[in-house]
Every structure is written in C-alpha cells, then in structure tokens.
C-alpha cells in the first residue's frame, strides 16, 4: 500500500505555470499592464490597431495556452505562427527592446491571481522572462542601418 501511494505521488504531473499563477486572470492582468504601457510608447503604439481590446484578448489567450491553460487561442486562431503574424511589422532591435522593457516591467509587478498579493515565484518569473526574451528576439525582421 505504501509503495502504491509513493508511485502515485511520483507519477503526478507537476502543476502547470497556468495553475501556479492563478489561471486566466493572471494573464489578463499581465497583458493589461503591458498594453497600458504600450499605449504611451511612441515606437510601439503605431504597430497596433487603434482599439487594443482584441490585441489584449489575443495575447492573454495565447500566453495562457502556452503556459498550460485551455487551448482557446488555437481553437479561435489556429496555430500561433508568431513569426508569420508579425512579419507585416518592421521589428528591429529597438522595437524588440521596447517590447521587452514593457513586458519585463509588467512581470516585475505581477502577483499571483489568488487574491493574496504574493509575487510570482522566482523560477516562474525567470522562465517567463526567458521565454519573452527569446520570442522577442526571434521576431526581429529588420537589421540596423
């Protein structure tokens, strides 16, 4: 009996980042902070539509799915195809750095969406930062002059 319990415990999947951070609300809050900053950014703002509601919904849905949440983004939009979806926009190192600055600042003040106000676990924040850093770099499609 003890062995069975131990095996059961050993084969339990660890919680996803989505569950750890408190689900969809965390990603909605993160993306809202990010887009609030983008709205005032003279470099990034022209790349986005006038009304940012759909942009907010799409990014929050994508991130929630990526980090272990329900596949709503793919059900609505299909495969993410991030590079293809961003090709119409001139993204160079300056745009990448501005995007990362806003996302890093949003992560820095992010708290778990469980009502406690506790900050993100350091390992979750680091994993998310690394993902954003790599993805933003991958989307560069313009080189410096």
Coordinates of C-alpha atoms in Angstrom, one line a residue:
X1 CA 0.0 0.0 0.0
X2 CA 2.8 2.5 0.8
X3 CA 4.5 1.6 -2.4
X4 CA 1.4 2.3 -4.4
X5 CA 0.9 5.7 -2.8
X6 CA 4.6 6.5 -3.4
X7 CA 4.3 5.5 -7.1
X8 CA 1.1 7.5 -7.4
X9 CA 2.8 10.5 -6.0
X10 CA 5.9 10.0 -8.1
X11 CA 3.8 10.0 -11.3
X12 CA 1.7 13.0 -10.6
X13 CA 2.3 15.8 -13.1
X14 CA 3.6 19.0 -11.5
X15 CA 1.2 21.9 -11.7
X16 CA 1.4 24.0 -14.8
X17 CA 2.5 27.6 -14.7
X18 CA -1.1 28.5 -15.6
X19 CA -2.3 26.9 -12.4
X20 CA 0.6 28.1 -10.3
X21 CA -0.1 31.8 -11.2
X22 CA -3.8 31.6 -10.7
X23 CA -5.2 30.9 -14.2
X24 CA -6.5 33.2 -16.8
X25 CA -6.9 36.2 -14.5
X26 CA -3.1 36.4 -14.1
X27 CA -2.5 36.5 -17.9
X28 CA -5.3 39.1 -18.3
X29 CA -3.7 41.3 -15.6
X30 CA -0.2 40.9 -17.1
X31 CA -1.3 41.8 -20.6
X32 CA -3.4 44.7 -19.3
X33 CA -0.3 46.2 -17.6
X34 CA 1.8 45.5 -20.7
X35 CA -0.7 47.2 -23.1
X36 CA -1.2 50.1 -20.8
X37 CA 2.5 50.8 -21.2
X38 CA 2.4 50.2 -25.0
X39 CA -0.4 52.8 -25.4
X40 CA 2.0 55.5 -24.4
X41 CA 5.0 54.2 -26.3
X42 CA 5.8 56.3 -29.5
X43 CA 7.8 53.5 -31.1
X44 CA 5.4 50.6 -30.5
X45 CA 2.0 52.2 -30.5
X46 CA 1.8 52.7 -34.3
X47 CA 2.1 49.0 -34.8
X48 CA -1.1 48.2 -33.1
X49 CA -4.8 48.9 -34.0
X50 CA -6.5 52.0 -32.5
X51 CA -8.6 49.8 -30.3
X52 CA -6.4 47.4 -28.3
X53 CA -9.2 45.2 -26.9
X54 CA -8.7 42.4 -29.4
X55 CA -4.9 42.6 -29.1
X56 CA -5.2 42.3 -25.3
X57 CA -7.5 39.3 -25.6
X58 CA -5.3 37.5 -28.1
X59 CA -2.1 38.0 -26.3
X60 CA -3.7 36.9 -22.9
X61 CA -5.2 33.9 -24.6
X62 CA -2.0 32.9 -26.3
X63 CA 0.1 33.2 -23.1
X64 CA -2.5 31.3 -21.0
X65 CA -2.4 28.5 -23.5
X66 CA 1.3 28.5 -23.9
X67 CA 1.8 28.2 -20.1
X68 CA -0.6 25.3 -19.7
X69 CA -4.1 26.8 -19.9
X70 CA -7.0 25.8 -22.1
X71 CA -6.4 25.8 -25.9
X72 CA -8.8 28.7 -26.6
X73 CA -6.3 30.6 -28.6
X74 CA -5.6 27.8 -31.0
X75 CA -9.3 26.9 -31.2
X76 CA -10.0 30.5 -32.3
X77 CA -7.0 31.4 -34.3
X78 CA -5.3 28.1 -35.3
X79 CA -1.5 27.6 -35.0
X80 CA 0.1 30.7 -33.4
X81 CA 2.6 31.2 -36.3
X82 CA 4.2 34.1 -34.4
X83 CA 6.8 35.0 -36.9
X84 CA 4.4 35.0 -39.8
X85 CA 1.8 37.0 -37.9
X86 CA 4.4 39.7 -37.0
X87 CA 6.0 39.9 -40.5
X88 CA 3.9 42.9 -41.6
X89 CA 5.6 45.0 -38.9
X90 CA 9.1 46.3 -39.0
X91 CA 10.6 44.9 -35.9
X92 CA 14.2 45.7 -35.2
X93 CA 16.4 45.7 -32.1
X94 CA 14.8 48.9 -30.8
X95 CA 11.3 47.6 -31.2
X96 CA 12.3 44.4 -29.6
X97 CA 13.9 46.1 -26.7
X98 CA 10.9 48.4 -26.1
X99 CA 8.6 45.4 -26.1
X100 CA 10.8 43.6 -23.7
X101 CA 11.1 46.6 -21.4
X102 CA 7.3 46.8 -21.1
X103 CA 6.9 43.1 -20.6
X104 CA 9.7 42.9 -18.0
X105 CA 8.2 45.8 -16.1
X106 CA 4.8 44.1 -16.2
X107 CA 6.4 40.9 -14.9
X108 CA 8.2 42.8 -12.2
X109 CA 5.0 43.9 -10.6
X110 CA 3.0 40.8 -11.3
X111 CA 1.4 39.0 -8.4
X112 CA -0.4 35.6 -8.2
X113 CA -4.0 35.9 -9.2
X114 CA -5.2 34.3 -5.9
X115 CA -6.0 37.4 -4.0
X116 CA -3.0 37.2 -1.7
X117 CA -0.9 39.8 -3.5
X118 CA 2.1 37.4 -3.3
X119 CA 4.7 37.9 -6.0
X120 CA 5.4 35.3 -8.7
X121 CA 7.8 32.5 -7.6
X122 CA 11.3 33.5 -8.8
X123 CA 11.6 30.4 -11.0
X124 CA 8.3 31.2 -12.8
X125 CA 9.3 34.8 -13.4
X126 CA 12.6 33.7 -14.7
X127 CA 11.1 31.1 -17.1
X128 CA 8.6 33.7 -18.4
X129 CA 11.2 36.3 -18.8
X130 CA 13.4 33.9 -20.8
X131 CA 10.5 32.9 -23.0
X132 CA 9.6 36.5 -23.7
X133 CA 13.3 37.4 -24.4
X134 CA 13.7 34.5 -26.8
X135 CA 10.4 35.1 -28.6
X136 CA 11.0 38.8 -29.0
X137 CA 14.4 38.2 -30.4
X138 CA 13.0 35.6 -32.8
X139 CA 10.5 38.2 -34.2
X140 CA 13.2 40.7 -35.3
X141 CA 12.8 41.0 -39.0
X142 CA 14.8 44.2 -39.6
X143 CA 18.5 44.8 -39.2
X144 CA 20.1 48.1 -38.1
X145 CA 21.1 50.5 -40.9

